Amino acid sequence: MATYTRNPQEGERLNPKPVLELNAATVRFCGDSGDGMQLAGTQLTNTSALAGNDIATFPDFPAEIRAPTGTKAGVSGFQIRFANSEIFTPGDQVDALIAMNPAALVTNLPDLVSGGILILNSDAFNAKGLEQAGYLQNPIEDGSLIGYQVFPIEMTRLTRLAVDGLGLGVKESDRCRNFYAMGLTFWLYGRSLEPTLRYIDEKFGKHPSIAEANRRALHAGYNYGDTTDAMVSRYSVQKASLHTGLYRNITGNQALAWGLVSAAERSGCELFYGSYPITPASDILHELVKLKNFGVRTFQAEDEIAAITSAIGAAFGGALGATASSGPGIALKAEAMGLAVMTELPVLIINVQRGGPSTGLPTKTEQSDLMQAMFGRNGECPLPVIAARSPADCFDVVHEAWRIAARYMTPVMLLSDGYIANGAEPWKIPDVNSLPAWQVTHPIGLSNGHGFLPYDRDERLSRPWAIPGTPGLMHRIGGLEKQDITGNVCYDADNHQHMVNVRANKIAGIARDIPLQEVQGPDHGRLLVVSWGGTYGACATAVQLMQVNGGSVAHAHLRYLNPFPANLGELLQRYDRVLIPELNRGQLRMLIRAEFLVDAVGLNKVQGKPFAVREVVQKIEEMLGSD
Amino acid sequence: MTIEPTLSVLTAKDFSSDQEIRWCPGCGDYSILAQMKKVLPTLGVPPEKTVFISGIGCSSRFPYYVNTYGIHSIHGRAPGVATGLKASRPDLSVWVITGDGDALSIGGNHLMHAIRRNIDLNIILFNNRIYGLTKGQYSPTSILGQVTKSTPMGAIDNPLHPLSVAIGCEATFVARSIDVNIKHLTMVLKRAAEHKGTSFVEVYQNCNVFNDGAFDYATGRDTKAETTLELEHGKPLIFGKNRDKGIRLNGMHPEIVSLNDGISEDDLLFHDEQADEPTLAYLLCRMRNPDFPEPIGVFRAVDAPRYDESLNNQITEARRVRGKGDLQKLFNAGETWMVE
């Protein structure tokens, strides 16, 4: 455990500048996708987390790996909010924007708060850069940035000076620019350089001159802030009072990977993960391949179909079979999901949603695959659907998904999204012994295979998970309709009706085995905001703001989307109106209206971006005001 | 209390399921099933350790008729299902039963990748050169010009040749047999089972309803000696009713020669199933009726690393180097901070 102690910073002894206390700050780094903005954001995130702030992040990058330098298409950004109290979103507006070139400025400026801090790499504001961004004049000089605290800094030149003498070429020198920008930002918010210096040692230890160059650039940026007359004050955000415990930073995809390993171990199963690379789900695979010493078997399949069918095969053999993808890949898995439903094998299917349809917006977030999760298969093909609400929540949701899958012998669809997957937040590290633990059981053998009934069910309508290697339980399963109890192929009309009903009732019955829906706020009143998935933070924050202002509004965030919690219908009736904000055209709203005949109202956005809190607040105000 | 079956007394009956077989009377699949049931008890693997996985098609009903574990999966995907099972359960003997449409059309991608990974599966492809279950459309192995329900003026796409595909994917075991050639088929199935790595076997199988007689040339009492050639490792390629014809290499080209014309067996091409290079196997699989007798038997049988084994070795190695995984250590590693 490395607890953070703040070291005296260089420069502090000299000419200390006034420090202004803030409750929270939102910072965004933006530049070319090759400028290292994701790294800059990650470093500020980790450093702020180690400083005890609550944090929320929003990395936002283009689908192209390297779009042409300096173009708007190639702008990559990383936003982080750090606060001295619990926060749920990375912030609507940015307090400080660090833009490495004109294209980054023009695409990100609209999000900068009026009067906000604007740090620019002035060296990039040359004729070519300005033209690529569509500027007719240099905004640094034409007065158009009046209303912001603008700090044009020759970052390229100053970085090159800082690394001079290390024998680096121009390209390599310029690659250190993000460390210069980090150093300056760290000074501005009184952040320690230590975690980043440690990172440099670990990452570049084998290349001493690169490591030294990055160190020098980092210090140079920091010292610039300290000595320049331009910057008259700095800011400080104190520790947040989170629940006591040991914390670490975690992204949604990392939490999913760790959750899979943990759920397998706690239930006594081997983990088999079949996957085909796809944005934004690939990081789950990248995390799992590091964990082979946990017995994790990963299989990078030839396509999405083999990814899920291999997981089904592994599940037949007794493993925790899992696969993950994003919308287009999930579409390809649909037929195999039907096979898992028909064979009643426990398989976890994770959808890290992105903008659709088709290839859509690979790196942008959306919640538009809920209908696909519910109904995107042929036939009457129900399966449980549950959704994570935040990066850290992914860990718990995997455990819950696996519990349902194994207890009910069913594939389970777990929904995440690009915003959760790449976003990070502090995760209170659990005591492993306190994690859900239950042993998966397999029936043991009989003397011969003819007496075994693979579709005989228990009180949950769940069938026995008999696995190969068990004498006497030999049986065959498949995608053809099964005869009740025996599991033999059966085309009988009444049997089909019965089996369709049994499969539906089995999934519906899970409602008895999940927690009742909770509500934040008054248990009845004028408005209930219902949300699911990654919009949790924006909705929770918006409702809290309205409650502070005396609004009669409550919030229900759904983890369980199929089946719904048993009390949901009754709960919806206790409020005059229901608002369902979603990053789609109203998919949960359609389900709620169909299921409960509630005239729910939608707040719907599909821009590849999460909700801003103010958008939800505005809608709540409108609905409360219109009564 | 479980009772371990005694391997020595296993018979074909132990591998017979109680399901009514629903192939058309006269279908070649019956013979393949019968030979399989003969071979299974001889392998030293009990029924509960044996798994048959199939896709969709007439052949893919096969798992229902053997009393082992089995999955009748979805069209073309059996290799994917089998890969997940074998990778996570290396203790099992896993068979894939497939057909020409299932393996080479809708499932072509999976077949290709299973073979190149050399995962320890026995893939048996029943080739009847027709879609039977969907009632008579042409398949990817139907011959050029073949008139079927979906090609009334004749098929215009070139057929795939299963063994060429397998060898192109660097298969380590490639063989061919014929449904009615009972002894030969039994031998080939046994060899396939014994091979470690992906065993790929093409079985010529007659669909007596939609493509009857497709392999008459290779099975006819009067013709088969002239139209097929039984491969034997280390032996010269000889065929013919009187075993008086052979295959000789002329540069890179095989040619049929008569052993009566002063050509001795030593002049012929000798079969080497263990050749490092698959070139010979490929050349053999391109010998086709009516220009050549079609070879049957084991074309290629070489040893190479297997995906399932390598995957599990990596786990052993990771545990040896880093110790068995400890969740608490994993969670607590790296940058953490305490909130008091």
PDB file of C-alpha atoms in Angstrom, chain A residues 299-546:
ATOM      1  CA  PHE A 299      -9.283 -16.923 -26.379  1.00  0.00           C
ATOM      2  CA  GLN A 300      -8.968 -14.260 -29.053  1.00  0.00           C
ATOM      3  CA  ALA A 301     -11.392 -15.796 -31.484  1.00  0.00           C
ATOM      4  CA  GLU A 302     -11.548 -15.449 -35.257  1.00  0.00           C
ATOM      5  CA  ASP A 303     -14.800 -13.524 -35.021  1.00  0.00           C
ATOM      6  CA  GLU A 304     -17.590 -12.484 -32.681  1.00  0.00           C
ATOM      7  CA  ILE A 305     -19.487 -15.697 -33.316  1.00  0.00           C
ATOM      8  CA  ALA A 306     -16.599 -17.939 -32.336  1.00  0.00           C
ATOM      9  CA  ALA A 307     -16.046 -15.703 -29.313  1.00  0.00           C
ATOM     10  CA  ILE A 308     -19.480 -16.509 -27.914  1.00  0.00           C
ATOM     11  CA  THR A 309     -19.733 -20.105 -29.154  1.00  0.00           C
ATOM     12  CA  SER A 310     -16.393 -20.880 -27.486  1.00  0.00           C
ATOM     13  CA  ALA A 311     -17.792 -19.421 -24.256  1.00  0.00           C
ATOM     14  CA  ILE A 312     -20.848 -21.670 -24.670  1.00  0.00           C
ATOM     15  CA  GLY A 313     -18.582 -24.678 -25.190  1.00  0.00           C
ATOM     16  CA  ALA A 314     -16.593 -23.781 -22.084  1.00  0.00           C
ATOM     17  CA  ALA A 315     -19.830 -23.361 -20.130  1.00  0.00           C
ATOM     18  CA  PHE A 316     -20.942 -26.841 -21.212  1.00  0.00           C
ATOM     19  CA  GLY A 317     -17.673 -28.049 -19.695  1.00  0.00           C
ATOM     20  CA  GLY A 318     -18.378 -26.316 -16.380  1.00  0.00           C
ATOM     21  CA  ALA A 319     -16.490 -23.047 -16.750  1.00  0.00           C
ATOM     22  CA  LEU A 320     -17.654 -19.486 -16.235  1.00  0.00           C
ATOM     23  CA  GLY A 321     -17.933 -18.777 -19.944  1.00  0.00           C
ATOM     24  CA  ALA A 322     -17.918 -15.102 -20.803  1.00  0.00           C
ATOM     25  CA  THR A 323     -17.693 -12.920 -23.868  1.00  0.00           C
ATOM     26  CA  ALA A 324     -17.815  -9.175 -24.411  1.00  0.00           C
ATOM     27  CA  SER A 325     -18.291  -6.928 -27.369  1.00  0.00           C
ATOM     28  CA  SER A 326     -20.045  -3.774 -28.467  1.00  0.00           C
ATOM     29  CA  GLY A 327     -23.256  -3.350 -30.465  1.00  0.00           C
ATOM     30  CA  PRO A 328     -22.128  -4.578 -33.889  1.00  0.00           C
ATOM     31  CA  GLY A 329     -20.426  -7.597 -32.336  1.00  0.00           C
ATOM     32  CA  ILE A 330     -23.429  -8.346 -30.151  1.00  0.00           C
ATOM     33  CA  ALA A 331     -25.551  -8.371 -33.298  1.00  0.00           C
ATOM     34  CA  LEU A 332     -23.306 -11.122 -34.666  1.00  0.00           C
ATOM     35  CA  LYS A 333     -23.658 -13.114 -31.457  1.00  0.00           C
ATOM     36  CA  ALA A 334     -27.442 -13.074 -31.524  1.00  0.00           C
ATOM     37  CA  GLU A 335     -27.950 -16.569 -32.943  1.00  0.00           C
ATOM     38  CA  ALA A 336     -25.525 -18.064 -30.434  1.00  0.00           C
ATOM     39  CA  MET A 337     -27.304 -16.296 -27.587  1.00  0.00           C
ATOM     40  CA  GLY A 338     -30.410 -18.102 -28.732  1.00  0.00           C
ATOM     41  CA  LEU A 339     -28.481 -21.385 -28.519  1.00  0.00           C
ATOM     42  CA  ALA A 340     -27.445 -20.546 -24.953  1.00  0.00           C
ATOM     43  CA  VAL A 341     -31.072 -19.757 -24.090  1.00  0.00           C
ATOM     44  CA  MET A 342     -32.257 -23.047 -25.647  1.00  0.00           C
ATOM     45  CA  THR A 343     -29.505 -25.175 -24.129  1.00  0.00           C
ATOM     46  CA  GLU A 344     -29.952 -23.285 -20.845  1.00  0.00           C
ATOM     47  CA  LEU A 345     -26.263 -22.800 -20.213  1.00  0.00           C
ATOM     48  CA  PRO A 346     -24.893 -19.986 -18.050  1.00  0.00           C
ATOM     49  CA  VAL A 347     -22.912 -17.553 -20.178  1.00  0.00           C
ATOM     50  CA  LEU A 348     -22.094 -13.913 -19.518  1.00  0.00           C
ATOM     51  CA  ILE A 349     -22.466 -11.588 -22.490  1.00  0.00           C
ATOM     52  CA  ILE A 350     -21.135  -8.098 -21.914  1.00  0.00           C
ATOM     53  CA  ASN A 351     -22.087  -5.253 -24.235  1.00  0.00           C
ATOM     54  CA  VAL A 352     -19.940  -2.145 -23.865  1.00  0.00           C
ATOM     55  CA  GLN A 353     -22.324   0.036 -25.842  1.00  0.00           C
ATOM     56  CA  ARG A 354     -21.238   2.650 -28.351  1.00  0.00           C
ATOM     57  CA  GLY A 355     -22.978   4.918 -30.830  1.00  0.00           C
ATOM     58  CA  GLY A 356     -24.913   3.019 -33.519  1.00  0.00           C
ATOM     59  CA  PRO A 357     -26.412   1.826 -35.786  1.00  0.00           C
ATOM     60  CA  SER A 358     -23.943  -0.243 -37.807  1.00  0.00           C
ATOM     61  CA  THR A 359     -20.331   0.768 -37.153  1.00  0.00           C
ATOM     62  CA  GLY A 360     -21.705   4.061 -35.840  1.00  0.00           C
ATOM     63  CA  LEU A 361     -19.487   5.980 -33.448  1.00  0.00           C
ATOM     64  CA  PRO A 362     -16.949   3.438 -32.211  1.00  0.00           C
ATOM     65  CA  THR A 363     -15.348   5.611 -29.533  1.00  0.00           C
ATOM     66  CA  LYS A 364     -18.461   7.480 -28.387  1.00  0.00           C
ATOM     67  CA  THR A 365     -20.981   6.450 -25.794  1.00  0.00           C
ATOM     68  CA  GLU A 366     -24.679   5.648 -26.199  1.00  0.00           C
ATOM     69  CA  GLN A 367     -27.387   3.571 -24.500  1.00  0.00           C
ATOM     70  CA  SER A 368     -29.095   2.471 -27.659  1.00  0.00           C
ATOM     71  CA  ASP A 369     -28.662  -1.307 -27.366  1.00  0.00           C
ATOM     72  CA  LEU A 370     -31.258  -1.925 -24.664  1.00  0.00           C
ATOM     73  CA  MET A 371     -33.843  -3.174 -27.148  1.00  0.00           C
ATOM     74  CA  GLN A 372     -31.169  -5.305 -28.776  1.00  0.00           C
ATOM     75  CA  ALA A 373     -30.363  -6.808 -25.370  1.00  0.00           C
ATOM     76  CA  MET A 374     -34.023  -7.469 -24.663  1.00  0.00           C
ATOM     77  CA  PHE A 375     -35.251  -8.638 -28.036  1.00  0.00           C
ATOM     78  CA  GLY A 376     -32.391  -8.921 -30.500  1.00  0.00           C
ATOM     79  CA  ARG A 377     -32.820 -12.647 -31.129  1.00  0.00           C
ATOM     80  CA  ASN A 378     -35.172 -14.847 -33.112  1.00  0.00           C
ATOM     81  CA  GLY A 379     -38.057 -16.507 -31.348  1.00  0.00           C
ATOM     82  CA  GLU A 380     -39.324 -16.002 -27.826  1.00  0.00           C
ATOM     83  CA  CYS A 381     -35.880 -15.712 -26.330  1.00  0.00           C
ATOM     84  CA  PRO A 382     -35.814 -14.002 -22.948  1.00  0.00           C
ATOM     85  CA  LEU A 383     -32.654 -13.493 -20.979  1.00  0.00           C
ATOM     86  CA  PRO A 384     -31.833 -11.400 -17.913  1.00  0.00           C
ATOM     87  CA  VAL A 385     -30.413  -7.939 -18.582  1.00  0.00           C
ATOM     88  CA  ILE A 386     -28.541  -5.935 -15.982  1.00  0.00           C
ATOM     89  CA  ALA A 387     -26.599  -2.707 -16.311  1.00  0.00           C
ATOM     90  CA  ALA A 388     -23.637  -1.106 -14.585  1.00  0.00           C
ATOM     91  CA  ARG A 389     -23.975   2.510 -13.530  1.00  0.00           C
ATOM     92  CA  SER A 390     -20.344   3.575 -13.090  1.00  0.00           C
ATOM     93  CA  PRO A 391     -16.791   2.271 -13.501  1.00  0.00           C
ATOM     94  CA  ALA A 392     -16.525   0.840  -9.978  1.00  0.00           C
ATOM     95  CA  ASP A 393     -20.066  -0.565 -10.123  1.00  0.00           C
ATOM     96  CA  CYS A 394     -18.968  -2.834 -12.974  1.00  0.00           C
ATOM     97  CA  PHE A 395     -17.163  -5.028 -10.460  1.00  0.00           C
ATOM     98  CA  ASP A 396     -20.282  -5.711  -8.404  1.00  0.00           C
ATOM     99  CA  VAL A 397     -22.512  -6.096 -11.424  1.00  0.00           C
ATOM    100  CA  VAL A 398     -20.381  -8.918 -12.838  1.00  0.00           C
ATOM    101  CA  HIS A 399     -20.741 -10.825  -9.567  1.00  0.00           C
ATOM    102  CA  GLU A 400     -24.495 -10.346  -9.687  1.00  0.00           C
ATOM    103  CA  ALA A 401     -24.728 -11.318 -13.361  1.00  0.00           C
ATOM    104  CA  TRP A 402     -22.849 -14.536 -12.697  1.00  0.00           C
ATOM    105  CA  ARG A 403     -24.987 -15.351  -9.664  1.00  0.00           C
ATOM    106  CA  ILE A 404     -28.118 -15.069 -11.791  1.00  0.00           C
ATOM    107  CA  ALA A 405     -26.603 -16.982 -14.717  1.00  0.00           C
ATOM    108  CA  ALA A 406     -25.463 -19.946 -12.673  1.00  0.00           C
ATOM    109  CA  ARG A 407     -28.480 -20.141 -10.362  1.00  0.00           C
ATOM    110  CA  TYR A 408     -30.930 -19.956 -13.249  1.00  0.00           C
ATOM    111  CA  MET A 409     -28.886 -21.685 -15.954  1.00  0.00           C
ATOM    112  CA  THR A 410     -29.283 -18.851 -18.396  1.00  0.00           C
ATOM    113  CA  PRO A 411     -27.146 -16.497 -20.442  1.00  0.00           C
ATOM    114  CA  VAL A 412     -27.139 -13.017 -18.903  1.00  0.00           C
ATOM    115  CA  MET A 413     -26.629  -9.763 -20.768  1.00  0.00           C
ATOM    116  CA  LEU A 414     -24.588  -7.196 -18.892  1.00  0.00           C
ATOM    117  CA  LEU A 415     -24.719  -3.663 -20.280  1.00  0.00           C
ATOM    118  CA  SER A 416     -21.915  -1.167 -19.899  1.00  0.00           C
ATOM    119  CA  ASP A 417     -21.058   1.707 -22.232  1.00  0.00           C
ATOM    120  CA  GLY A 418     -18.083   3.572 -23.628  1.00  0.00           C
ATOM    121  CA  TYR A 419     -18.396   6.275 -21.001  1.00  0.00           C
ATOM    122  CA  ILE A 420     -18.233   3.806 -18.125  1.00  0.00           C
ATOM    123  CA  ALA A 421     -15.649   1.602 -19.847  1.00  0.00           C
ATOM    124  CA  ASN A 422     -13.008   4.291 -20.257  1.00  0.00           C
ATOM    125  CA  GLY A 423     -14.009   6.505 -17.351  1.00  0.00           C
ATOM    126  CA  ALA A 424     -12.314   6.122 -13.992  1.00  0.00           C
ATOM    127  CA  GLU A 425     -13.357   6.678 -10.407  1.00  0.00           C
ATOM    128  CA  PRO A 426     -12.079   5.741  -6.957  1.00  0.00           C
ATOM    129  CA  TRP A 427     -12.939   2.178  -6.023  1.00  0.00           C
ATOM    130  CA  LYS A 428     -13.052   1.161  -2.414  1.00  0.00           C
ATOM    131  CA  ILE A 429     -11.041  -2.022  -2.476  1.00  0.00           C
ATOM    132  CA  PRO A 430     -13.169  -4.828  -1.049  1.00  0.00           C
ATOM    133  CA  ASP A 431     -12.000  -7.397   1.435  1.00  0.00           C
ATOM    134  CA  VAL A 432     -11.964 -10.461  -0.797  1.00  0.00           C
ATOM    135  CA  ASN A 433     -13.410 -12.607   1.959  1.00  0.00           C
ATOM    136  CA  SER A 434     -16.469 -10.376   2.104  1.00  0.00           C
ATOM    137  CA  LEU A 435     -17.264 -10.759  -1.601  1.00  0.00           C
ATOM    138  CA  PRO A 436     -20.276 -12.867  -2.537  1.00  0.00           C
ATOM    139  CA  ALA A 437     -19.298 -16.517  -2.303  1.00  0.00           C
ATOM    140  CA  TRP A 438     -21.314 -19.519  -3.326  1.00  0.00           C
ATOM    141  CA  GLN A 439     -20.290 -22.764  -4.829  1.00  0.00           C
ATOM    142  CA  VAL A 440     -21.495 -23.747  -8.260  1.00  0.00           C
ATOM    143  CA  THR A 441     -22.680 -27.347  -8.096  1.00  0.00           C
ATOM    144  CA  HIS A 442     -22.831 -30.051 -10.722  1.00  0.00           C
ATOM    145  CA  PRO A 443     -24.809 -33.268 -10.306  1.00  0.00           C
ATOM    146  CA  ILE A 444     -22.797 -36.437  -9.906  1.00  0.00           C
ATOM    147  CA  GLY A 445     -23.223 -39.602 -11.830  1.00  0.00           C
ATOM    148  CA  LEU A 446     -25.594 -42.483 -12.222  1.00  0.00           C
ATOM    149  CA  SER A 447     -24.716 -45.921 -13.467  1.00  0.00           C
ATOM    150  CA  ASN A 448     -25.752 -45.265 -17.040  1.00  0.00           C
ATOM    151  CA  GLY A 449     -26.751 -42.357 -19.223  1.00  0.00           C
ATOM    152  CA  HIS A 450     -30.280 -43.400 -19.992  1.00  0.00           C
ATOM    153  CA  GLY A 451     -31.900 -42.318 -16.764  1.00  0.00           C
ATOM    154  CA  PHE A 452     -30.584 -38.774 -16.646  1.00  0.00           C
ATOM    155  CA  LEU A 453     -33.086 -35.983 -17.265  1.00  0.00           C
ATOM    156  CA  PRO A 454     -31.205 -32.867 -18.350  1.00  0.00           C
ATOM    157  CA  TYR A 455     -34.357 -30.729 -18.519  1.00  0.00           C
ATOM    158  CA  ASP A 456     -35.790 -31.727 -15.171  1.00  0.00           C
ATOM    159  CA  ARG A 457     -36.133 -28.511 -13.172  1.00  0.00           C
ATOM    160  CA  ASP A 458     -35.805 -27.304  -9.613  1.00  0.00           C
ATOM    161  CA  GLU A 459     -38.085 -24.830  -7.831  1.00  0.00           C
ATOM    162  CA  ARG A 460     -36.423 -21.964  -9.719  1.00  0.00           C
ATOM    163  CA  LEU A 461     -37.184 -23.784 -13.031  1.00  0.00           C
ATOM    164  CA  SER A 462     -33.447 -24.198 -13.396  1.00  0.00           C
ATOM    165  CA  ARG A 463     -32.100 -27.378 -14.992  1.00  0.00           C
ATOM    166  CA  PRO A 464     -29.107 -29.383 -13.698  1.00  0.00           C
ATOM    167  CA  TRP A 465     -25.653 -28.375 -14.910  1.00  0.00           C
ATOM    168  CA  ALA A 466     -24.233 -31.823 -15.645  1.00  0.00           C
ATOM    169  CA  ILE A 467     -20.773 -31.615 -17.108  1.00  0.00           C
ATOM    170  CA  PRO A 468     -18.749 -33.945 -19.326  1.00  0.00           C
ATOM    171  CA  GLY A 469     -16.530 -36.287 -17.399  1.00  0.00           C
ATOM    172  CA  THR A 470     -19.361 -37.254 -15.073  1.00  0.00           C
ATOM    173  CA  PRO A 471     -20.141 -40.961 -15.530  1.00  0.00           C
ATOM    174  CA  GLY A 472     -23.741 -41.812 -16.195  1.00  0.00           C
ATOM    175  CA  LEU A 473     -24.914 -38.291 -17.032  1.00  0.00           C
ATOM    176  CA  MET A 474     -24.155 -38.378 -20.728  1.00  0.00           C
ATOM    177  CA  HIS A 475     -26.697 -36.262 -22.573  1.00  0.00           C
ATOM    178  CA  ARG A 476     -27.089 -34.257 -25.720  1.00  0.00           C
ATOM    179  CA  ILE A 477     -28.369 -30.707 -25.933  1.00  0.00           C
ATOM    180  CA  GLY A 478     -28.845 -28.386 -28.854  1.00  0.00           C
ATOM    181  CA  GLY A 479     -30.783 -25.649 -30.527  1.00  0.00           C
ATOM    182  CA  LEU A 480     -33.808 -27.732 -31.515  1.00  0.00           C
ATOM    183  CA  GLU A 481     -36.849 -27.524 -29.267  1.00  0.00           C
ATOM    184  CA  LYS A 482     -36.558 -29.779 -26.255  1.00  0.00           C
ATOM    185  CA  GLN A 483     -39.033 -32.145 -24.823  1.00  0.00           C
ATOM    186  CA  ASP A 484     -39.906 -31.087 -21.301  1.00  0.00           C
ATOM    187  CA  ILE A 485     -37.847 -32.948 -18.679  1.00  0.00           C
ATOM    188  CA  THR A 486     -36.039 -35.382 -21.024  1.00  0.00           C
ATOM    189  CA  GLY A 487     -34.475 -32.749 -23.246  1.00  0.00           C
ATOM    190  CA  ASN A 488     -35.016 -34.943 -26.289  1.00  0.00           C
ATOM    191  CA  VAL A 489     -35.734 -33.248 -29.607  1.00  0.00           C
ATOM    192  CA  CYS A 490     -39.450 -32.602 -29.752  1.00  0.00           C
ATOM    193  CA  TYR A 491     -41.681 -30.890 -32.309  1.00  0.00           C
ATOM    194  CA  ASP A 492     -44.917 -31.432 -30.437  1.00  0.00           C
ATOM    195  CA  ALA A 493     -47.175 -28.355 -30.470  1.00  0.00           C
ATOM    196  CA  ASP A 494     -48.227 -28.409 -26.828  1.00  0.00           C
ATOM    197  CA  ASN A 495     -44.706 -29.133 -25.688  1.00  0.00           C
ATOM    198  CA  HIS A 496     -43.412 -26.103 -27.581  1.00  0.00           C
ATOM    199  CA  GLN A 497     -46.039 -23.870 -25.998  1.00  0.00           C
ATOM    200  CA  HIS A 498     -45.106 -25.280 -22.613  1.00  0.00           C
ATOM    201  CA  MET A 499     -41.358 -24.844 -23.109  1.00  0.00           C
ATOM    202  CA  VAL A 500     -41.683 -21.274 -24.387  1.00  0.00           C
ATOM    203  CA  ASN A 501     -43.697 -20.487 -21.275  1.00  0.00           C
ATOM    204  CA  VAL A 502     -41.263 -22.260 -18.972  1.00  0.00           C
ATOM    205  CA  ARG A 503     -38.303 -20.332 -20.374  1.00  0.00           C
ATOM    206  CA  ALA A 504     -40.213 -17.061 -19.974  1.00  0.00           C
ATOM    207  CA  ASN A 505     -41.371 -17.917 -16.461  1.00  0.00           C
ATOM    208  CA  LYS A 506     -37.887 -18.895 -15.414  1.00  0.00           C
ATOM    209  CA  ILE A 507     -36.518 -15.468 -16.328  1.00  0.00           C
ATOM    210  CA  ALA A 508     -39.535 -13.634 -14.922  1.00  0.00           C
ATOM    211  CA  GLY A 509     -39.082 -15.537 -11.655  1.00  0.00           C
ATOM    212  CA  ILE A 510     -35.679 -13.950 -11.134  1.00  0.00           C
ATOM    213  CA  ALA A 511     -37.626 -10.898  -9.928  1.00  0.00           C
ATOM    214  CA  ARG A 512     -38.152 -12.809  -6.662  1.00  0.00           C
ATOM    215  CA  ASP A 513     -34.395 -13.170  -6.273  1.00  0.00           C
ATOM    216  CA  ILE A 514     -33.220  -9.580  -6.752  1.00  0.00           C
ATOM    217  CA  PRO A 515     -33.490  -6.573  -4.434  1.00  0.00           C
ATOM    218  CA  LEU A 516     -36.550  -4.351  -4.490  1.00  0.00           C
ATOM    219  CA  GLN A 517     -36.037  -1.059  -6.297  1.00  0.00           C
ATOM    220  CA  GLU A 518     -34.811   1.727  -4.035  1.00  0.00           C
ATOM    221  CA  VAL A 519     -35.540   5.393  -4.419  1.00  0.00           C
ATOM    222  CA  GLN A 520     -33.369   8.355  -3.502  1.00  0.00           C
ATOM    223  CA  GLY A 521     -35.620  11.068  -2.176  1.00  0.00           C
ATOM    224  CA  PRO A 522     -39.263  11.205  -1.104  1.00  0.00           C
ATOM    225  CA  ASP A 523     -41.156   7.916  -1.482  1.00  0.00           C
ATOM    226  CA  HIS A 524     -43.969   9.721  -3.235  1.00  0.00           C
ATOM    227  CA  GLY A 525     -44.324  13.115  -4.837  1.00  0.00           C
ATOM    228  CA  ARG A 526     -44.567  15.028  -8.032  1.00  0.00           C
ATOM    229  CA  LEU A 527     -41.758  13.574 -10.106  1.00  0.00           C
ATOM    230  CA  LEU A 528     -39.738  10.386 -10.271  1.00  0.00           C
ATOM    231  CA  VAL A 529     -36.622  10.347 -12.427  1.00  0.00           C
ATOM    232  CA  VAL A 530     -35.919   6.816 -13.647  1.00  0.00           C
ATOM    233  CA  SER A 531     -32.512   6.063 -15.160  1.00  0.00           C
ATOM    234  CA  TRP A 532     -30.313   3.094 -16.017  1.00  0.00           C
ATOM    235  CA  GLY A 533     -26.665   2.511 -16.895  1.00  0.00           C
ATOM    236  CA  GLY A 534     -24.081   5.228 -17.356  1.00  0.00           C
ATOM    237  CA  THR A 535     -26.459   8.168 -16.965  1.00  0.00           C
ATOM    238  CA  TYR A 536     -26.576   7.463 -13.231  1.00  0.00           C
ATOM    239  CA  GLY A 537     -24.123  10.241 -12.324  1.00  0.00           C
ATOM    240  CA  ALA A 538     -25.843  13.012 -14.250  1.00  0.00           C
ATOM    241  CA  CYS A 539     -29.308  11.976 -13.057  1.00  0.00           C
ATOM    242  CA  ALA A 540     -28.300  11.507  -9.406  1.00  0.00           C
ATOM    243  CA  THR A 541     -26.520  14.862  -9.350  1.00  0.00           C
ATOM    244  CA  ALA A 542     -29.403  16.652 -11.057  1.00  0.00           C
ATOM    245  CA  VAL A 543     -31.992  15.194  -8.681  1.00  0.00           C
ATOM    246  CA  GLN A 544     -29.863  16.052  -5.632  1.00  0.00           C
ATOM    247  CA  LEU A 545     -29.523  19.634  -6.847  1.00  0.00           C
ATOM    248  CA  MET A 546     -33.262  19.913  -7.293  1.00  0.00           C
TER     249      MET A 546
END
